[in-house]
Amino acid sequence: MSEARSFLDLPRVERREALRFGVPNQGRLRAEVREALDWKGWGSDSRSLTFRADGILVVLARSTDLPRLVASGALDACVSAHDYVVESGTASQLRMVKDLGIQRTKLCVVRRDDDEELEDVTRSLTVVSQYPNIASDWIRRHPLRRRMTLVPIDGAAEVFVSPGMADLAIDAVMTGLSLEANGMRIAECLFESSGRIYRSRRIAKDARALQLLTGVTARMDSALR
């Protein structure tokens, strides 16, 4: 069986455009980016994953993949939520160009309203999260780490915590209304997230790529104000 490889091991793609720019392929962040950057190439075909506009190759990819694609050099820049950058472990390889201030959330530890306080717990605890790397780091530093078991999930944390299938979740919280509706509350906030533009450190001396990225950033900043 062949050995698994990471994004950083992928071969470099020959550059044809001056800037390769990644955008989420679905979700609310993609919708806001599309509204701010009204490129004709967006089209109506949701299956199209790339298009070209103004010397830029626009690549539509999963939000979780975008930071790693930029870090690997496959893309030059992207719009990504900060929590995905932290989860991907690529923050040191990227440079934040602009915090767009959109889709603001907090990454939090959440629990049921009626559960005992953590310092009083003597039983084993199940922690679920769509952010397994962030969750693992939090558990590793927690005094009750020996009692905690992490289960990675896809989907809403409330489905697991509210009915008691899990004790805690580490998840992105925007308004908190969903937590309240499901008898849950925030136990701890880890950090704030929002939609931001990141670039690769590799293009620091590429004047044309930086010029195009500056133009995209200014255009988005103006449209989103």
PDB file of C-alpha atoms in Angstrom, residues 5-194:
ATOM      1  CA  ARG A   5       1.073  12.197   1.400  1.00  0.00           C
ATOM      2  CA  SER A   6       0.213  15.650   2.645  1.00  0.00           C
ATOM      3  CA  PHE A   7      -0.734  18.766   0.672  1.00  0.00           C
ATOM      4  CA  LEU A   8       2.842  20.000   1.115  1.00  0.00           C
ATOM      5  CA  ASP A   9       4.096  16.970  -0.847  1.00  0.00           C
ATOM      6  CA  LEU A  10       1.986  17.718  -3.914  1.00  0.00           C
ATOM      7  CA  PRO A  11       3.924  18.625  -7.073  1.00  0.00           C
ATOM      8  CA  ARG A  12       3.897  22.295  -8.039  1.00  0.00           C
ATOM      9  CA  VAL A  13       1.530  23.253 -10.843  1.00  0.00           C
ATOM     10  CA  GLU A  14       3.048  25.357 -13.592  1.00  0.00           C
ATOM     11  CA  ARG A  15       1.830  28.936 -13.294  1.00  0.00           C
ATOM     12  CA  ARG A  16      -0.234  30.261 -16.191  1.00  0.00           C
ATOM     13  CA  GLU A  17      -1.922  33.190 -14.456  1.00  0.00           C
ATOM     14  CA  ALA A  18      -0.293  35.949 -12.451  1.00  0.00           C
ATOM     15  CA  LEU A  19      -2.459  35.129  -9.408  1.00  0.00           C
ATOM     16  CA  ARG A  20      -4.148  31.885  -8.336  1.00  0.00           C
ATOM     17  CA  PHE A  21      -6.913  32.817  -5.902  1.00  0.00           C
ATOM     18  CA  GLY A  22      -8.989  30.362  -3.875  1.00  0.00           C
ATOM     19  CA  VAL A  23     -12.597  30.856  -2.800  1.00  0.00           C
ATOM     20  CA  PRO A  24     -14.882  28.515  -0.799  1.00  0.00           C
ATOM     21  CA  ASN A  25     -16.968  26.367  -3.137  1.00  0.00           C
ATOM     22  CA  GLN A  26     -20.090  26.576  -0.963  1.00  0.00           C
ATOM     23  CA  GLY A  27     -21.583  28.209   2.111  1.00  0.00           C
ATOM     24  CA  ARG A  28     -22.261  31.715   3.346  1.00  0.00           C
ATOM     25  CA  LEU A  29     -18.661  32.878   2.996  1.00  0.00           C
ATOM     26  CA  ARG A  30     -18.670  31.959  -0.697  1.00  0.00           C
ATOM     27  CA  ALA A  31     -21.952  33.875  -1.147  1.00  0.00           C
ATOM     28  CA  GLU A  32     -20.470  37.039   0.370  1.00  0.00           C
ATOM     29  CA  VAL A  33     -17.301  36.750  -1.705  1.00  0.00           C
ATOM     30  CA  ARG A  34     -19.331  36.248  -4.880  1.00  0.00           C
ATOM     31  CA  GLU A  35     -21.453  39.303  -4.135  1.00  0.00           C
ATOM     32  CA  ALA A  36     -18.369  41.443  -3.488  1.00  0.00           C
ATOM     33  CA  LEU A  37     -16.445  40.195  -6.530  1.00  0.00           C
ATOM     34  CA  ASP A  38     -18.996  40.233  -9.326  1.00  0.00           C
ATOM     35  CA  TRP A  39     -16.782  38.473 -11.869  1.00  0.00           C
ATOM     36  CA  LYS A  40     -18.616  37.258 -14.962  1.00  0.00           C
ATOM     37  CA  GLY A  41     -16.905  33.897 -14.599  1.00  0.00           C
ATOM     38  CA  TRP A  42     -19.038  32.896 -11.641  1.00  0.00           C
ATOM     39  CA  GLY A  43     -21.737  31.796 -14.079  1.00  0.00           C
ATOM     40  CA  SER A  44     -24.669  29.643 -13.134  1.00  0.00           C
ATOM     41  CA  ASP A  45     -23.006  26.220 -13.347  1.00  0.00           C
ATOM     42  CA  SER A  46     -22.334  25.166  -9.746  1.00  0.00           C
ATOM     43  CA  ARG A  47     -20.189  22.286 -11.008  1.00  0.00           C
ATOM     44  CA  SER A  48     -17.517  24.589 -12.421  1.00  0.00           C
ATOM     45  CA  LEU A  49     -14.491  24.633 -10.107  1.00  0.00           C
ATOM     46  CA  THR A  50     -12.304  27.204 -11.881  1.00  0.00           C
ATOM     47  CA  PHE A  51     -12.610  30.285 -14.052  1.00  0.00           C
ATOM     48  CA  ARG A  52     -10.373  33.121 -15.180  1.00  0.00           C
ATOM     49  CA  ALA A  53     -10.965  36.831 -14.590  1.00  0.00           C
ATOM     50  CA  ASP A  54      -8.651  39.828 -15.040  1.00  0.00           C
ATOM     51  CA  GLY A  55      -5.461  37.749 -15.103  1.00  0.00           C
ATOM     52  CA  ILE A  56      -6.555  35.730 -12.070  1.00  0.00           C
ATOM     53  CA  LEU A  57      -7.250  32.006 -11.914  1.00  0.00           C
ATOM     54  CA  VAL A  58     -10.141  31.621  -9.460  1.00  0.00           C
ATOM     55  CA  VAL A  59     -10.299  28.175  -7.847  1.00  0.00           C
ATOM     56  CA  LEU A  60     -13.375  27.015  -5.942  1.00  0.00           C
ATOM     57  CA  ALA A  61     -12.403  24.490  -3.268  1.00  0.00           C
ATOM     58  CA  ARG A  62     -13.544  23.194   0.092  1.00  0.00           C
ATOM     59  CA  SER A  63     -13.043  25.685   2.908  1.00  0.00           C
ATOM     60  CA  THR A  64     -11.033  23.129   4.855  1.00  0.00           C
ATOM     61  CA  ASP A  65      -8.626  22.633   1.939  1.00  0.00           C
ATOM     62  CA  LEU A  66      -7.971  26.259   0.991  1.00  0.00           C
ATOM     63  CA  PRO A  67      -5.353  27.125   3.671  1.00  0.00           C
ATOM     64  CA  ARG A  68      -3.357  23.991   2.850  1.00  0.00           C
ATOM     65  CA  LEU A  69      -3.529  24.675  -0.880  1.00  0.00           C
ATOM     66  CA  VAL A  70      -2.031  28.121  -0.283  1.00  0.00           C
ATOM     67  CA  ALA A  71       0.606  26.783   2.102  1.00  0.00           C
ATOM     68  CA  SER A  72       1.625  24.126  -0.443  1.00  0.00           C
ATOM     69  CA  GLY A  73       2.065  26.690  -3.223  1.00  0.00           C
ATOM     70  CA  ALA A  74      -0.785  25.283  -5.311  1.00  0.00           C
ATOM     71  CA  LEU A  75      -2.594  28.609  -4.775  1.00  0.00           C
ATOM     72  CA  ASP A  76      -1.165  32.059  -4.138  1.00  0.00           C
ATOM     73  CA  ALA A  77      -3.951  33.400  -1.922  1.00  0.00           C
ATOM     74  CA  CYS A  78      -7.446  32.613  -0.701  1.00  0.00           C
ATOM     75  CA  VAL A  79     -10.426  33.758   1.306  1.00  0.00           C
ATOM     76  CA  SER A  80     -10.757  31.530   4.357  1.00  0.00           C
ATOM     77  CA  ALA A  81     -12.310  31.546   7.781  1.00  0.00           C
ATOM     78  CA  HIS A  82      -9.596  31.952  10.398  1.00  0.00           C
ATOM     79  CA  ASP A  83     -10.700  28.821  12.268  1.00  0.00           C
ATOM     80  CA  TYR A  84      -9.877  26.672   9.235  1.00  0.00           C
ATOM     81  CA  VAL A  85      -6.402  28.187   9.076  1.00  0.00           C
ATOM     82  CA  VAL A  86      -5.828  27.318  12.730  1.00  0.00           C
ATOM     83  CA  GLU A  87      -7.258  23.823  12.280  1.00  0.00           C
ATOM     84  CA  SER A  88      -5.060  23.167   9.233  1.00  0.00           C
ATOM     85  CA  GLY A  89      -1.875  24.055  11.124  1.00  0.00           C
ATOM     86  CA  THR A  90      -0.714  26.368   8.337  1.00  0.00           C
ATOM     87  CA  ALA A  91      -0.870  29.747  10.132  1.00  0.00           C
ATOM     88  CA  SER A  92       2.933  30.092  10.249  1.00  0.00           C
ATOM     89  CA  GLN A  93       3.158  29.510   6.489  1.00  0.00           C
ATOM     90  CA  LEU A  94       0.544  32.100   5.537  1.00  0.00           C
ATOM     91  CA  ARG A  95       0.312  35.840   5.839  1.00  0.00           C
ATOM     92  CA  MET A  96      -3.006  37.491   6.608  1.00  0.00           C
ATOM     93  CA  VAL A  97      -3.669  40.269   4.114  1.00  0.00           C
ATOM     94  CA  LYS A  98      -7.030  41.523   5.370  1.00  0.00           C
ATOM     95  CA  ASP A  99      -9.645  40.662   7.973  1.00  0.00           C
ATOM     96  CA  LEU A 100     -12.830  41.194   5.965  1.00  0.00           C
ATOM     97  CA  GLY A 101     -14.989  41.144   9.080  1.00  0.00           C
ATOM     98  CA  ILE A 102     -17.552  38.793   7.547  1.00  0.00           C
ATOM     99  CA  GLN A 103     -19.038  35.604   8.973  1.00  0.00           C
ATOM    100  CA  ARG A 104     -17.754  36.409  12.456  1.00  0.00           C
ATOM    101  CA  THR A 105     -17.857  33.494  14.867  1.00  0.00           C
ATOM    102  CA  LYS A 106     -16.229  32.323  18.085  1.00  0.00           C
ATOM    103  CA  LEU A 107     -14.729  28.886  18.457  1.00  0.00           C
ATOM    104  CA  CYS A 108     -16.087  27.660  21.758  1.00  0.00           C
ATOM    105  CA  VAL A 109     -16.383  24.728  24.109  1.00  0.00           C
ATOM    106  CA  VAL A 110     -20.119  24.120  24.513  1.00  0.00           C
ATOM    107  CA  ARG A 111     -22.096  21.936  26.938  1.00  0.00           C
ATOM    108  CA  ARG A 112     -25.606  21.248  28.175  1.00  0.00           C
ATOM    109  CA  ASP A 113     -27.182  23.782  30.512  1.00  0.00           C
ATOM    110  CA  ASP A 114     -28.000  21.243  33.186  1.00  0.00           C
ATOM    111  CA  ASP A 115     -24.633  19.440  33.372  1.00  0.00           C
ATOM    112  CA  GLU A 116     -22.391  19.772  36.409  1.00  0.00           C
ATOM    113  CA  GLU A 117     -19.417  22.136  36.235  1.00  0.00           C
ATOM    114  CA  LEU A 118     -16.308  20.573  34.746  1.00  0.00           C
ATOM    115  CA  GLU A 119     -14.308  20.905  37.949  1.00  0.00           C
ATOM    116  CA  ASP A 120     -16.904  18.690  39.671  1.00  0.00           C
ATOM    117  CA  VAL A 121     -16.840  15.912  37.063  1.00  0.00           C
ATOM    118  CA  THR A 122     -15.521  12.497  38.143  1.00  0.00           C
ATOM    119  CA  ARG A 123     -16.709  10.452  35.142  1.00  0.00           C
ATOM    120  CA  SER A 124     -15.318  10.017  31.630  1.00  0.00           C
ATOM    121  CA  LEU A 125     -16.186  12.746  29.123  1.00  0.00           C
ATOM    122  CA  THR A 126     -16.815  12.496  25.392  1.00  0.00           C
ATOM    123  CA  VAL A 127     -15.800  15.552  23.356  1.00  0.00           C
ATOM    124  CA  VAL A 128     -17.017  15.933  19.755  1.00  0.00           C
ATOM    125  CA  SER A 129     -15.740  18.406  17.178  1.00  0.00           C
ATOM    126  CA  GLN A 130     -15.459  19.237  13.508  1.00  0.00           C
ATOM    127  CA  TYR A 131     -12.084  20.693  14.473  1.00  0.00           C
ATOM    128  CA  PRO A 132     -10.134  17.632  15.697  1.00  0.00           C
ATOM    129  CA  ASN A 133      -6.730  19.338  15.756  1.00  0.00           C
ATOM    130  CA  ILE A 134      -7.965  22.328  17.752  1.00  0.00           C
ATOM    131  CA  ALA A 135      -9.946  20.023  20.031  1.00  0.00           C
ATOM    132  CA  SER A 136      -6.944  17.734  20.585  1.00  0.00           C
ATOM    133  CA  ASP A 137      -4.816  20.703  21.557  1.00  0.00           C
ATOM    134  CA  TRP A 138      -7.463  21.939  24.015  1.00  0.00           C
ATOM    135  CA  ILE A 139      -7.830  18.492  25.578  1.00  0.00           C
ATOM    136  CA  ARG A 140      -4.058  18.082  25.865  1.00  0.00           C
ATOM    137  CA  ARG A 141      -3.852  21.245  27.972  1.00  0.00           C
ATOM    138  CA  HIS A 142      -6.933  20.576  30.109  1.00  0.00           C
ATOM    139  CA  PRO A 143      -6.620  19.318  33.730  1.00  0.00           C
ATOM    140  CA  LEU A 144      -9.214  16.604  32.992  1.00  0.00           C
ATOM    141  CA  ARG A 145      -7.473  15.404  29.808  1.00  0.00           C
ATOM    142  CA  ARG A 146      -7.155  11.820  31.119  1.00  0.00           C
ATOM    143  CA  ARG A 147     -10.947  11.622  31.400  1.00  0.00           C
ATOM    144  CA  MET A 148     -11.631  12.987  27.908  1.00  0.00           C
ATOM    145  CA  THR A 149     -12.105  11.090  24.652  1.00  0.00           C
ATOM    146  CA  LEU A 150     -12.298  12.986  21.371  1.00  0.00           C
ATOM    147  CA  VAL A 151     -14.684  11.889  18.621  1.00  0.00           C
ATOM    148  CA  PRO A 152     -14.347  13.791  15.307  1.00  0.00           C
ATOM    149  CA  ILE A 153     -17.709  14.567  13.693  1.00  0.00           C
ATOM    150  CA  ASP A 154     -19.232  16.192  10.632  1.00  0.00           C
ATOM    151  CA  GLY A 155     -22.299  18.333  11.122  1.00  0.00           C
ATOM    152  CA  ALA A 156     -23.987  20.177  13.943  1.00  0.00           C
ATOM    153  CA  ALA A 157     -22.580  19.594  17.427  1.00  0.00           C
ATOM    154  CA  GLU A 158     -26.018  20.117  18.991  1.00  0.00           C
ATOM    155  CA  VAL A 159     -27.147  16.785  17.531  1.00  0.00           C
ATOM    156  CA  PHE A 160     -24.587  15.005  19.706  1.00  0.00           C
ATOM    157  CA  VAL A 161     -24.495  17.112  22.874  1.00  0.00           C
ATOM    158  CA  SER A 162     -28.142  18.043  23.406  1.00  0.00           C
ATOM    159  CA  PRO A 163     -29.488  14.464  23.704  1.00  0.00           C
ATOM    160  CA  GLY A 164     -26.503  13.313  25.746  1.00  0.00           C
ATOM    161  CA  MET A 165     -24.509  11.333  23.156  1.00  0.00           C
ATOM    162  CA  ALA A 166     -21.544  13.595  23.991  1.00  0.00           C
ATOM    163  CA  ASP A 167     -20.667  15.762  26.969  1.00  0.00           C
ATOM    164  CA  LEU A 168     -18.824  18.621  25.276  1.00  0.00           C
ATOM    165  CA  ALA A 169     -18.293  20.003  21.802  1.00  0.00           C
ATOM    166  CA  ILE A 170     -15.787  22.399  20.327  1.00  0.00           C
ATOM    167  CA  ASP A 171     -17.597  24.274  17.600  1.00  0.00           C
ATOM    168  CA  ALA A 172     -18.023  27.622  15.864  1.00  0.00           C
ATOM    169  CA  VAL A 173     -20.744  29.776  17.440  1.00  0.00           C
ATOM    170  CA  MET A 174     -22.196  32.775  15.613  1.00  0.00           C
ATOM    171  CA  THR A 175     -25.237  34.009  17.560  1.00  0.00           C
ATOM    172  CA  GLY A 176     -25.703  31.302  20.196  1.00  0.00           C
ATOM    173  CA  LEU A 177     -29.405  31.013  19.347  1.00  0.00           C
ATOM    174  CA  SER A 178     -29.073  27.402  18.231  1.00  0.00           C
ATOM    175  CA  LEU A 179     -27.347  26.517  21.497  1.00  0.00           C
ATOM    176  CA  GLU A 180     -30.089  28.186  23.509  1.00  0.00           C
ATOM    177  CA  ALA A 181     -32.806  26.423  21.541  1.00  0.00           C
ATOM    178  CA  ASN A 182     -31.188  23.070  22.304  1.00  0.00           C
ATOM    179  CA  GLY A 183     -30.596  23.588  26.013  1.00  0.00           C
ATOM    180  CA  MET A 184     -26.884  24.278  25.671  1.00  0.00           C
ATOM    181  CA  ARG A 185     -24.479  27.051  26.588  1.00  0.00           C
ATOM    182  CA  ILE A 186     -20.914  28.213  26.080  1.00  0.00           C
ATOM    183  CA  ALA A 187     -18.444  26.909  28.652  1.00  0.00           C
ATOM    184  CA  GLU A 188     -15.312  28.551  27.229  1.00  0.00           C
ATOM    185  CA  CYS A 189     -14.363  30.675  24.215  1.00  0.00           C
ATOM    186  CA  LEU A 190     -11.067  29.747  22.570  1.00  0.00           C
ATOM    187  CA  PHE A 191     -10.686  32.441  19.889  1.00  0.00           C
ATOM    188  CA  GLU A 192     -12.590  34.583  17.399  1.00  0.00           C
ATOM    189  CA  SER A 193     -12.834  33.808  13.706  1.00  0.00           C
ATOM    190  CA  SER A 194     -13.954  35.640  10.575  1.00  0.00           C
TER     191      SER A 194
END
